mmCIF file of C-alpha atoms and ligand atoms in Angstrom:
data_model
loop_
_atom_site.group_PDB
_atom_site.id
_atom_site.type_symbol
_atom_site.label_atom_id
_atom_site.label_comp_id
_atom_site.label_asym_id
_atom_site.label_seq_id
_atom_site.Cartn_x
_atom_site.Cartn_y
_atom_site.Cartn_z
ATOM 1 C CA UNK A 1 22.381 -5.765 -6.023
ATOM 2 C CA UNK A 2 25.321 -8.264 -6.313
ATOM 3 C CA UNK A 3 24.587 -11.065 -8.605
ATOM 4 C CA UNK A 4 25.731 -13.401 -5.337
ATOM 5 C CA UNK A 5 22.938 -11.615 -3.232
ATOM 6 C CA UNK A 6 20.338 -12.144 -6.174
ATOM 7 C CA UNK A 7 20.920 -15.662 -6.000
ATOM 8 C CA UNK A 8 20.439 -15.660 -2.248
ATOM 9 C CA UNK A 9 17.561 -13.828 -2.735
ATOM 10 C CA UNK A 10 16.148 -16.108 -5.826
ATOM 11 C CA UNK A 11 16.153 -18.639 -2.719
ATOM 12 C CA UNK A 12 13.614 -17.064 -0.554
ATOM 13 C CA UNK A 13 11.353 -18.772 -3.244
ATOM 14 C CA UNK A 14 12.428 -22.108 -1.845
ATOM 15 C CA UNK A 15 12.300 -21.143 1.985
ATOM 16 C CA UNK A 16 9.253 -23.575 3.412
ATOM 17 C CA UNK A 17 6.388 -21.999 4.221
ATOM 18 C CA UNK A 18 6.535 -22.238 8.193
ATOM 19 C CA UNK A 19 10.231 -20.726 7.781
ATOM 20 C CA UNK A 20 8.529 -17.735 5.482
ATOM 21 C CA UNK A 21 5.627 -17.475 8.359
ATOM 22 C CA UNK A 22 8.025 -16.991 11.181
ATOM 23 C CA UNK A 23 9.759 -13.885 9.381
ATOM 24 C CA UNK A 24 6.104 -12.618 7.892
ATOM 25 C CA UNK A 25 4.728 -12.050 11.385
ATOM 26 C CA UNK A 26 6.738 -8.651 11.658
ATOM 27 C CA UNK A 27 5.000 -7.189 8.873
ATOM 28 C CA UNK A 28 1.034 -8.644 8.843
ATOM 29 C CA UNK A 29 -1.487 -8.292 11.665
ATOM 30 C CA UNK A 30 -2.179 -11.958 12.256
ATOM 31 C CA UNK A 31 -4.689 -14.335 10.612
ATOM 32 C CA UNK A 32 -7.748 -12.605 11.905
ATOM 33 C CA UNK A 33 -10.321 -9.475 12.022
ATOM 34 C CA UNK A 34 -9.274 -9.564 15.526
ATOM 35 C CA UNK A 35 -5.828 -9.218 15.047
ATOM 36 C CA UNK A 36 -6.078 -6.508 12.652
ATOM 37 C CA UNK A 37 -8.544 -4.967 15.320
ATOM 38 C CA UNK A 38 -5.829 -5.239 18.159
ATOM 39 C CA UNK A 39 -3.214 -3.676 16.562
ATOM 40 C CA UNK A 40 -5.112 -0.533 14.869
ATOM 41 C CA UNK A 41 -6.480 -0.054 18.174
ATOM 42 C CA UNK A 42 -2.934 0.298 19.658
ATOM 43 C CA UNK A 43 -1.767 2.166 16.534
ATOM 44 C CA UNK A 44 -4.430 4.217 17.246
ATOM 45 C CA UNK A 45 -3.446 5.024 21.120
ATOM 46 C CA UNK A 46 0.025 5.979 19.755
ATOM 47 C CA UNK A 47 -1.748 8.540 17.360
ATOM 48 C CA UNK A 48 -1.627 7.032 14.012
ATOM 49 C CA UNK A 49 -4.709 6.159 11.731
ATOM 50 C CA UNK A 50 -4.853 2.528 9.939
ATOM 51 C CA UNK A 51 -5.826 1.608 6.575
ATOM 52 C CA UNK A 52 -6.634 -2.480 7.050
ATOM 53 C CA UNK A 53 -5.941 -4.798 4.534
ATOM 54 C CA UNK A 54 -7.702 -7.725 3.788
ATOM 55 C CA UNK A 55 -4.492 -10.357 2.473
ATOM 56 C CA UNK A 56 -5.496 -11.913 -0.794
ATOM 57 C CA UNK A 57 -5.411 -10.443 -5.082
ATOM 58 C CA UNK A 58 -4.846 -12.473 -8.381
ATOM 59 C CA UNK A 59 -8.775 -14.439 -7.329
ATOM 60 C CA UNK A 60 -9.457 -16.150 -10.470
ATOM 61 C CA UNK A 61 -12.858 -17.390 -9.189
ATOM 62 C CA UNK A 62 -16.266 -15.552 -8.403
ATOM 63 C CA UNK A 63 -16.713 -17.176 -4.881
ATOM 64 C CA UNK A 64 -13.755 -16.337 -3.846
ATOM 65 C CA UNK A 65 -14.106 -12.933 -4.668
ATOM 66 C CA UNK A 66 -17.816 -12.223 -3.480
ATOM 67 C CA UNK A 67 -15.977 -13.983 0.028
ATOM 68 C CA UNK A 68 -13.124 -11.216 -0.051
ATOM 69 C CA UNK A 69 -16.192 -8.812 -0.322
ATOM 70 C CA UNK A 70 -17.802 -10.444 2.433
ATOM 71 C CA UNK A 71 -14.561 -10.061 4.618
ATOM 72 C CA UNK A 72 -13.996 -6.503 3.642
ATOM 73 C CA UNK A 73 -17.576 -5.574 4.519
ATOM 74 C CA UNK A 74 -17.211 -6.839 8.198
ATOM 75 C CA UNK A 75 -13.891 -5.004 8.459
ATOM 76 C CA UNK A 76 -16.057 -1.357 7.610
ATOM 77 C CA UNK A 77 -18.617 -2.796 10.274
ATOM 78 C CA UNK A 78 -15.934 -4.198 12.678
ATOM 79 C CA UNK A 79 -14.045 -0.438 12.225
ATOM 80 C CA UNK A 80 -17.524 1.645 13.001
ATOM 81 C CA UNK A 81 -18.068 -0.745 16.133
ATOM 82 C CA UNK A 82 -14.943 -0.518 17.792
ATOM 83 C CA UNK A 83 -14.855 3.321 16.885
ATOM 84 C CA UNK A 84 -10.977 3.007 15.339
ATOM 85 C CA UNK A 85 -9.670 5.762 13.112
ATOM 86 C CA UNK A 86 -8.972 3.600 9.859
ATOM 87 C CA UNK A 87 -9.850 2.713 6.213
ATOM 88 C CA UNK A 88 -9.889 0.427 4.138
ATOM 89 C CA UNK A 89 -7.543 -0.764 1.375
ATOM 90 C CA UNK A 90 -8.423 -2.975 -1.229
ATOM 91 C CA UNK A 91 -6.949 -4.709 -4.720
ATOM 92 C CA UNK A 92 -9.238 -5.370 -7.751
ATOM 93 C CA UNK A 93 -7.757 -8.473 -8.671
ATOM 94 C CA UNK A 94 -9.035 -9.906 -4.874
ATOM 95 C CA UNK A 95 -12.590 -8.343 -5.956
ATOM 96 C CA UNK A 96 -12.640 -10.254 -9.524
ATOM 97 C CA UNK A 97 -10.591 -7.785 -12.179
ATOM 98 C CA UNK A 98 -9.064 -10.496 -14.230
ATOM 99 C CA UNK A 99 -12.545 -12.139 -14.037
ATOM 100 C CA UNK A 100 -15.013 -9.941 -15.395
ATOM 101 C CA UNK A 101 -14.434 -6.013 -14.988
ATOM 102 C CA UNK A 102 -18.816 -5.531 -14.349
ATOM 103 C CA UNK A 103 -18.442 -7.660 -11.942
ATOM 104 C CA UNK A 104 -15.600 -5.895 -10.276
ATOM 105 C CA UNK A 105 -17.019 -2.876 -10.091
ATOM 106 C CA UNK A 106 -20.556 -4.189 -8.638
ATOM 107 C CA UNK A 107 -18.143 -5.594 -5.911
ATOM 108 C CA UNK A 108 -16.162 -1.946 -5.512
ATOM 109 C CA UNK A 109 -19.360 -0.525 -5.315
ATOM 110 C CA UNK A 110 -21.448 -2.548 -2.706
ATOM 111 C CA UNK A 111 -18.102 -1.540 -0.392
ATOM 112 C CA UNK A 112 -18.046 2.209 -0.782
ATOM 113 C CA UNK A 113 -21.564 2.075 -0.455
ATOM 114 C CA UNK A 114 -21.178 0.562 2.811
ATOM 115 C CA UNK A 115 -18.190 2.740 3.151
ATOM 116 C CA UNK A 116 -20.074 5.977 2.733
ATOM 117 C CA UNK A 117 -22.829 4.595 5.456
ATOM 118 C CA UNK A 118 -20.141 5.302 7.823
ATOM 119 C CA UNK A 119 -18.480 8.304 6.434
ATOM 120 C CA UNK A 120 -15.601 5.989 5.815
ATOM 121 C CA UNK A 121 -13.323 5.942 2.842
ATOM 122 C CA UNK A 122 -11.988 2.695 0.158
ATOM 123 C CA UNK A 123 -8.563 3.135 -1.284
ATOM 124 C CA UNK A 124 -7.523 0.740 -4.081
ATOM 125 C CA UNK A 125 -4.102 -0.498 -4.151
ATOM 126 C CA UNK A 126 -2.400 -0.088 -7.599
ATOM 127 C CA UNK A 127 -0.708 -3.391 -8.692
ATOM 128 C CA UNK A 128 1.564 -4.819 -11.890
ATOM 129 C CA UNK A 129 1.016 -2.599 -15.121
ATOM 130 C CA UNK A 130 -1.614 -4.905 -16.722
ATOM 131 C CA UNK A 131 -4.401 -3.321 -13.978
ATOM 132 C CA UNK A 132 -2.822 0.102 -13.941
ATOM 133 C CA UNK A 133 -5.620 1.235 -17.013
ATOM 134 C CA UNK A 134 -8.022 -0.784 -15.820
ATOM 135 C CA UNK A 135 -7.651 0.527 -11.960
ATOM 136 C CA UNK A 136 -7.770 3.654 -13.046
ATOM 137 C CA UNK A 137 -10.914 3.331 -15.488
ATOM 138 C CA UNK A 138 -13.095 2.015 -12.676
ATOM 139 C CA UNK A 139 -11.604 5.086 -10.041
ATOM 140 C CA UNK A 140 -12.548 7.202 -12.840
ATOM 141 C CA UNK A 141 -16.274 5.488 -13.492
ATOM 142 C CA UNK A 142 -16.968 5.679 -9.156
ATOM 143 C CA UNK A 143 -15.622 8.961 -9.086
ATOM 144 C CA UNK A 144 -18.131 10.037 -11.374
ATOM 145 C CA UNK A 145 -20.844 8.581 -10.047
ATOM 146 C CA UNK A 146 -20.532 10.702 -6.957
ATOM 147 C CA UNK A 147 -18.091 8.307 -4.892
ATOM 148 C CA UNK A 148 -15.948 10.361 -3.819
ATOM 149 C CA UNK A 149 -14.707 8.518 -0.812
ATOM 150 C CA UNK A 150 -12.512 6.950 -2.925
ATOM 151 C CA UNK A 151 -8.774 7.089 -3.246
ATOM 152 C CA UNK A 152 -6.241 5.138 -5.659
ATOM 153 C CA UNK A 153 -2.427 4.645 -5.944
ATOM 154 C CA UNK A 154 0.137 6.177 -8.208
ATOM 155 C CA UNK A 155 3.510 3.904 -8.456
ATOM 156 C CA UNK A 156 6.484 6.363 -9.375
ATOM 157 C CA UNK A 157 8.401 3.782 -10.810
ATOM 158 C CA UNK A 158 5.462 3.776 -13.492
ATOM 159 C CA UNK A 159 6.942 6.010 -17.078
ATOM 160 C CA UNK A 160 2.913 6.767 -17.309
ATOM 161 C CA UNK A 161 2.500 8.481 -13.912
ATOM 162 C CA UNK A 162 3.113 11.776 -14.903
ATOM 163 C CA UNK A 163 0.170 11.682 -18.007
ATOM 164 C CA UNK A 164 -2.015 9.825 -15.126
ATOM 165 C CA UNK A 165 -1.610 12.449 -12.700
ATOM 166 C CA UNK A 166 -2.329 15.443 -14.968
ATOM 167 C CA UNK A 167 -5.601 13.680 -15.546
ATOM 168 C CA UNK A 168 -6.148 12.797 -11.888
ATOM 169 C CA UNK A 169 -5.418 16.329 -10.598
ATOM 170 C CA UNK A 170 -8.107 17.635 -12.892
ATOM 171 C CA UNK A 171 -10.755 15.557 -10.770
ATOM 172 C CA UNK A 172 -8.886 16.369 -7.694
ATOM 173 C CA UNK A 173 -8.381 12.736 -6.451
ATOM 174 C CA UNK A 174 -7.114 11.836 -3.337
ATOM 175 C CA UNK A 175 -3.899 9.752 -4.225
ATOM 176 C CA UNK A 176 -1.375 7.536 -2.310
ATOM 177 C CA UNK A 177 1.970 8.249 -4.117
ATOM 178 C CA UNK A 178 4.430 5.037 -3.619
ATOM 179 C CA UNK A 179 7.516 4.010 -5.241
ATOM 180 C CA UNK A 180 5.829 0.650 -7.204
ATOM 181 C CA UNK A 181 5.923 -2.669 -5.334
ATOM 182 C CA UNK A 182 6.419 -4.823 -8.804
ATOM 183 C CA UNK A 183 9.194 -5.373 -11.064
ATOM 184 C CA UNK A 184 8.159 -3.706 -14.601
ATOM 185 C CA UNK A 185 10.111 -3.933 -18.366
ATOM 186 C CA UNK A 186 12.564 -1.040 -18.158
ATOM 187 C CA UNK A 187 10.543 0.419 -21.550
ATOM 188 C CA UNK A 188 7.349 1.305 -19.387
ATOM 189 C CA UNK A 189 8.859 1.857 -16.119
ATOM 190 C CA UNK A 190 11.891 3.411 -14.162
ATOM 191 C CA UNK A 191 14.391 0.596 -12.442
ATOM 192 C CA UNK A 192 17.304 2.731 -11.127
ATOM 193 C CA UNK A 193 16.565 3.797 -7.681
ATOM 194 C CA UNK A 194 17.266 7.596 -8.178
ATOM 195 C CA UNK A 195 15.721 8.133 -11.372
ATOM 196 C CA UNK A 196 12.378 6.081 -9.239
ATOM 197 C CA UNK A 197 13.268 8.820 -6.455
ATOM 198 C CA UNK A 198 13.342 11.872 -8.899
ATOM 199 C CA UNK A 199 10.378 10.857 -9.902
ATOM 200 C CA UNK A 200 8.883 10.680 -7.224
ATOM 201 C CA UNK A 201 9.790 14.261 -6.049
ATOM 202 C CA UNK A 202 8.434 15.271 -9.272
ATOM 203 C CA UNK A 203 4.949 13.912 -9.227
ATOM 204 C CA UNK A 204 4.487 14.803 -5.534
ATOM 205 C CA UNK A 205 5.191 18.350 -6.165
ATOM 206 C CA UNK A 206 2.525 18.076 -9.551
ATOM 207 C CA UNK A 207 0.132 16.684 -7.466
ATOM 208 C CA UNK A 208 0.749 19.642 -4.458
ATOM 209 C CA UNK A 209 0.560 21.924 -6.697
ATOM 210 C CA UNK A 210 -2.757 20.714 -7.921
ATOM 211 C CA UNK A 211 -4.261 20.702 -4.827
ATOM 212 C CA UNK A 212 -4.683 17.136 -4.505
ATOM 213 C CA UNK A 213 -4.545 15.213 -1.294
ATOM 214 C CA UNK A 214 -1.848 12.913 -1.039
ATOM 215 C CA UNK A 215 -0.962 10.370 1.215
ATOM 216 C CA UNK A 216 3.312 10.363 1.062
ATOM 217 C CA UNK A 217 3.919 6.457 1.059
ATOM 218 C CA UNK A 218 7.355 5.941 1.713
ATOM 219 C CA UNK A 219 9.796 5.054 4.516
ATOM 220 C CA UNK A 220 12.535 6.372 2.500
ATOM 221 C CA UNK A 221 14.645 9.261 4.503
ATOM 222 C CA UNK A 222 15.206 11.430 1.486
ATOM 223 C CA UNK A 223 11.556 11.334 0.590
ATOM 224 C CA UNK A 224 10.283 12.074 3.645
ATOM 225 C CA UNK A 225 12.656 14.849 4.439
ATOM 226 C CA UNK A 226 11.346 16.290 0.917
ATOM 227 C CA UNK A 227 7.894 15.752 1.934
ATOM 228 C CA UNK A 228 8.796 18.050 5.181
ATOM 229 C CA UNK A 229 10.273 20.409 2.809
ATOM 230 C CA UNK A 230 6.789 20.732 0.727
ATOM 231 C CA UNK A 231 4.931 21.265 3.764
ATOM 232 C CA UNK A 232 6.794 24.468 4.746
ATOM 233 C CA UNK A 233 7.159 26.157 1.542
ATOM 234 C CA UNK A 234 3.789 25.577 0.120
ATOM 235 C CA UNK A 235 2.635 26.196 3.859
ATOM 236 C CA UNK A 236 -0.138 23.255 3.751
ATOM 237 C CA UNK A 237 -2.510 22.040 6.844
ATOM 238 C CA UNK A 238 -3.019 18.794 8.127
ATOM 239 C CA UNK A 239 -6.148 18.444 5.953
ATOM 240 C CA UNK A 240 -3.970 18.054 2.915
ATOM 241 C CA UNK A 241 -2.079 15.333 3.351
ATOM 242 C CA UNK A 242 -0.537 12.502 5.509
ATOM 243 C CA UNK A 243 2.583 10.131 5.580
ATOM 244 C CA UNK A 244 1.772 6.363 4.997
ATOM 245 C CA UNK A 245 4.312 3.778 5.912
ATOM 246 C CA UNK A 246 3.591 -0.329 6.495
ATOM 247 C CA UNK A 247 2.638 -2.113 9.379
ATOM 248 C CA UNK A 248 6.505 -3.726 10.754
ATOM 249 C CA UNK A 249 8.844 -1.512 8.831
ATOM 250 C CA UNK A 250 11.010 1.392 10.434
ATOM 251 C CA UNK A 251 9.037 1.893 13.376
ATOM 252 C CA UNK A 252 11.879 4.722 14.678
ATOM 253 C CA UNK A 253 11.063 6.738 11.310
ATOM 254 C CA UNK A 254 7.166 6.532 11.603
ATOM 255 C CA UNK A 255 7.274 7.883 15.887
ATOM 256 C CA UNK A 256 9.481 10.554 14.753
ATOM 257 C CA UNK A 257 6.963 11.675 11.816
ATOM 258 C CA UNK A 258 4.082 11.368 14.303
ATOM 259 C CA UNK A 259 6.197 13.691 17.298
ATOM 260 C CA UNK A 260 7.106 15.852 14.319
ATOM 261 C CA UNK A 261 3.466 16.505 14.450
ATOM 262 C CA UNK A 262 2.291 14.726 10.985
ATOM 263 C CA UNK A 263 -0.939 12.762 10.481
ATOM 264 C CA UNK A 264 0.668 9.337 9.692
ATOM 265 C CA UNK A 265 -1.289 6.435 8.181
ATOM 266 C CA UNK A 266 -0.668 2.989 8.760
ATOM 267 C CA UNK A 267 -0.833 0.157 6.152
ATOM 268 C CA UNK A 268 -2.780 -2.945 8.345
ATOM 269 C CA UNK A 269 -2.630 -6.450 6.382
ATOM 270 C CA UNK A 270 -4.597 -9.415 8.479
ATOM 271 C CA UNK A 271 -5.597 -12.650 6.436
ATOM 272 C CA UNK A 272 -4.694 -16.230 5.320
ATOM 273 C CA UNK A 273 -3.426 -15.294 2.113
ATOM 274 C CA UNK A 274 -0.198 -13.446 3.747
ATOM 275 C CA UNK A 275 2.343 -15.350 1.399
ATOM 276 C CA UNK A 276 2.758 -13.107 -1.901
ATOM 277 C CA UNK A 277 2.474 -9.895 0.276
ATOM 278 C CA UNK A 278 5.143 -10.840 2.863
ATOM 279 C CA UNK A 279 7.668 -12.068 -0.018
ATOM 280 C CA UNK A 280 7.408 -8.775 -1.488
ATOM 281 C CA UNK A 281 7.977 -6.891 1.428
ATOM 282 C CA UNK A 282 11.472 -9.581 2.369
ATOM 283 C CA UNK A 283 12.548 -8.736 -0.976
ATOM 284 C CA UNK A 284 12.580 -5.069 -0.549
ATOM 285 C CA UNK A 285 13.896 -5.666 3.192
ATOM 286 C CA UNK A 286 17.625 -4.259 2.986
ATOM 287 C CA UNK A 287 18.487 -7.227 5.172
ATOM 288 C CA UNK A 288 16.744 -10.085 3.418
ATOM 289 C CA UNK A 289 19.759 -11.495 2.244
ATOM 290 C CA UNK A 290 21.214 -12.101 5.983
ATOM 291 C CA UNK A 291 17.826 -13.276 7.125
ATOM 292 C CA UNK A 292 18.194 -15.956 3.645
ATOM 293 C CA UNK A 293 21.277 -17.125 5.035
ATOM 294 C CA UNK A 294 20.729 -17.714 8.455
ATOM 295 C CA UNK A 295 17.334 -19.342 7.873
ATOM 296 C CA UNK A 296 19.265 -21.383 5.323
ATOM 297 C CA UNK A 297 22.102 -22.452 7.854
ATOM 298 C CA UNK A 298 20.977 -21.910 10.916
ATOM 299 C CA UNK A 299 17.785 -23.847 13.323
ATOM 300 C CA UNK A 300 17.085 -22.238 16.439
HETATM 301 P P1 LIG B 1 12.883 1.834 -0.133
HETATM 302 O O1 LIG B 1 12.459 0.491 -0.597
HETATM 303 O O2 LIG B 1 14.088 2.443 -0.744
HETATM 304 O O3 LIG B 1 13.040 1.750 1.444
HETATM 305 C C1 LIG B 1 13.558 2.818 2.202
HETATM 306 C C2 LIG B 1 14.097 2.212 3.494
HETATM 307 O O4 LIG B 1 13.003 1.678 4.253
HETATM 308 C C3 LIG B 1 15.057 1.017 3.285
HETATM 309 O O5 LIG B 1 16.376 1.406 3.139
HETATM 310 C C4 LIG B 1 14.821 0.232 4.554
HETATM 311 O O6 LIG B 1 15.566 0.812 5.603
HETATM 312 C C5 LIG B 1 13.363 0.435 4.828
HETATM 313 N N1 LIG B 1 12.504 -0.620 4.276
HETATM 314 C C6 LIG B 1 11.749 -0.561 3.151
HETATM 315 N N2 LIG B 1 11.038 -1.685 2.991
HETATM 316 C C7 LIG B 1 11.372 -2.485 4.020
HETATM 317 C C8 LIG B 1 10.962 -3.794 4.417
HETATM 318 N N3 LIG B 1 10.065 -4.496 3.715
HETATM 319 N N4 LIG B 1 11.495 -4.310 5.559
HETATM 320 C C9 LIG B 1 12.394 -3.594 6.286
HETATM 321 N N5 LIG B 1 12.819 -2.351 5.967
HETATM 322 C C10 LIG B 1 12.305 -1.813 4.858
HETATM 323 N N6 LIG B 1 3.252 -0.375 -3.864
HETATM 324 C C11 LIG B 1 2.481 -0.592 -4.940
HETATM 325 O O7 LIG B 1 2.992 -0.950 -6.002
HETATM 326 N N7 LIG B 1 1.117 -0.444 -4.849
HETATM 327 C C12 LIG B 1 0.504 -0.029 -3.710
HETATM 328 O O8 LIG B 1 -0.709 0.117 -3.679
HETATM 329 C C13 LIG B 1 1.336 0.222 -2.575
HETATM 330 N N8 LIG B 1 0.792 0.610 -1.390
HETATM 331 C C14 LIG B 1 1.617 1.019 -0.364
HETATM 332 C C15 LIG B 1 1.087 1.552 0.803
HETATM 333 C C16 LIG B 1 1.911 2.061 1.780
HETATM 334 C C17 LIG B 1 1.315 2.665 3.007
HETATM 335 C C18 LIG B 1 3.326 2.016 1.600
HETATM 336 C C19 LIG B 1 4.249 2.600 2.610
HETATM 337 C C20 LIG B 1 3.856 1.422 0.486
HETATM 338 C C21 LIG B 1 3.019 0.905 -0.487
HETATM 339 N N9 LIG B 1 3.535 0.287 -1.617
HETATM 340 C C22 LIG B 1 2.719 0.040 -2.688
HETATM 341 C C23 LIG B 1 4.932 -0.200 -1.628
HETATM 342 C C24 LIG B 1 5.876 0.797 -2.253
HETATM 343 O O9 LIG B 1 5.616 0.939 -3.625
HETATM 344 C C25 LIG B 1 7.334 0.344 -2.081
HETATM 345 O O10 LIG B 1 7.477 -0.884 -2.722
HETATM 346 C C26 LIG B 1 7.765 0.208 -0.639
HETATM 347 O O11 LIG B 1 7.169 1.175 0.176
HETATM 348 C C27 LIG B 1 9.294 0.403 -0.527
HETATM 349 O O12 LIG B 1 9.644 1.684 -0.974
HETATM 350 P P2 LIG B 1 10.178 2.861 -0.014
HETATM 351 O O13 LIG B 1 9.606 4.132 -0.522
HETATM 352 O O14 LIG B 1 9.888 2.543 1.382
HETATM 353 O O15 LIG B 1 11.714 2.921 -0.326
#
């Protein structure tokens, strides 16, 4: 990026918050459980699945947590009640990870025992580097205690992915593969966008091969056009994989994946804590920088 448009873009920061809300809309549900509900049920009609998303990660104090959990548990209720074809997604540090990692796992738990009630199925976002171990440690812990409606993330940005996979095919978990949402030091992580793409081809084709499920999380042509290409050669059926793309972002791509015929996943986000998500979905919004400028210049 031009050091002029990185300087447009360091001012998103200073945007206020009603400004930041008008241009967030596009890519979270709403406020509400019944926003989230509303739009996975339409998703649904258009033949898509959700995964819902309850805003919120970095919670630094046990209330807040067990009231994430509390939210999360009427969105497994809320999804068996209105019959919609979703899941769930969740983020340790909402559940208490940088608090105490017992107590993180008690919460993780209680949900996928819920979960399981309903035949449903948890995912766990992956976030920065300094939860990637500990994500991964308390997948590994639930997986072996018979969870297995669980699912985690693998960023292929992330220099460790490869060493995490090989481990993760061996217990044949179901993985979202994604390019990595957060800026990493170039010594544990890839920052040039084709080396992140390579990458990416590579540990989707690993994790094929290994019979894992994946869900392809991308709205990136190339990737998706390899994805296609996987599908043929290695012949594989719906019940291996799906595409996953987020709620408000190249709508054109995801209807053409879905009349292609693919089981495509939707990534639902609903809560008060929409700030942090939204800015790091602008920032990886090719036009950000116009949208900077005008909301900068412009009042309508
Ligand atoms: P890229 O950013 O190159 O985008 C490809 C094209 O898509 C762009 O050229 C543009 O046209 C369009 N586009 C992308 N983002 C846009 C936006 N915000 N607004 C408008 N257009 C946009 N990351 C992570 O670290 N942990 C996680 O758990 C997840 N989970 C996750 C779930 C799902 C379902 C998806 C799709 C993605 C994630 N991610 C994630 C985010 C992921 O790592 C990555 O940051 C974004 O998906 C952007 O990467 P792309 O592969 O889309 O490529």
């Amino acid at each position: 990026m031009k050091p002029v448009n990185q300087l447009i873009l360091s001012a998103i920061e200073l945007l206020p918050k009603p400004v930041v809300k008008r241009f967030a809309r596009r890519y979270i549900a709403g406020e509400e459980l019944v926003d989230a509900i509303r739009v996975v049920t339409a998703i649904n009609s258009q033949n898509m699945m959700g995964t819902m998303d309850v805003l919120g990660e970095s919670v630094s104090i046990r209330e807040e947590s067990l009231a994430a959990v509390r939210e999360c548990e009427e969105v497994l209720h809320s999804i068996n009640n209105n019959h919609l074809d979703s899941n769930l997604s969740i983020k340790l540090t909402q559940f208490g990870l940088r608090i105490d990692e017992g107590f993180c796992y008690s919460n993780v738990k209680r949900l996928l025992e819920i979960a399981s009630g309903y035949n449903n199925f948890v995912r766990i976002d992956m976030e920065d580097s300094s939860t990637t171990t500990p994500t991964l440690e308390l997948y590994e812990r639930l997986r072996s205690e018979g969870f297995e409606n669980l699912g985690v993330v693998i960023q292929a940005n992330m220099r460790r992915s490869e060493n995490d996979i090989q481990h993760l095919i061996s217990m044949k978990a179901n993985i979202r593969l994604c390019k990595g949402a957060y800026l990493e030091p170039e010594t544990i992580a890839f920052r040039d966008k084709e080396e992140i793409r390579l990458n990416y081809v590579k540990l989707l084709k690993m994790l094929l091969d290994g019979k894992c499920y994946v869900g392809m999380a991308t709205h990136d042509d190339f990737l998706v056009d390899v994805g296609y290409r996987y599908i043929q050669e290695m012949n594989l059926q719906k019940s291996d994989y799906e595409f996953q793309m987020l709620y408000g972002v190249r709508s054109k791509l995801r209807d053409q994946i879905v009349a292609d015929g693919h089981r495509l996943r939707l990534y639902v986000p609903f809560g008060q804590h929409w700030y942090v998500y939204s800015m790091r979905r602008f920032k990886e919004n090719p036009q950000v920088v116009r949208y900077v400028l005008r909301a900068l210049f412009y009042r309508d």
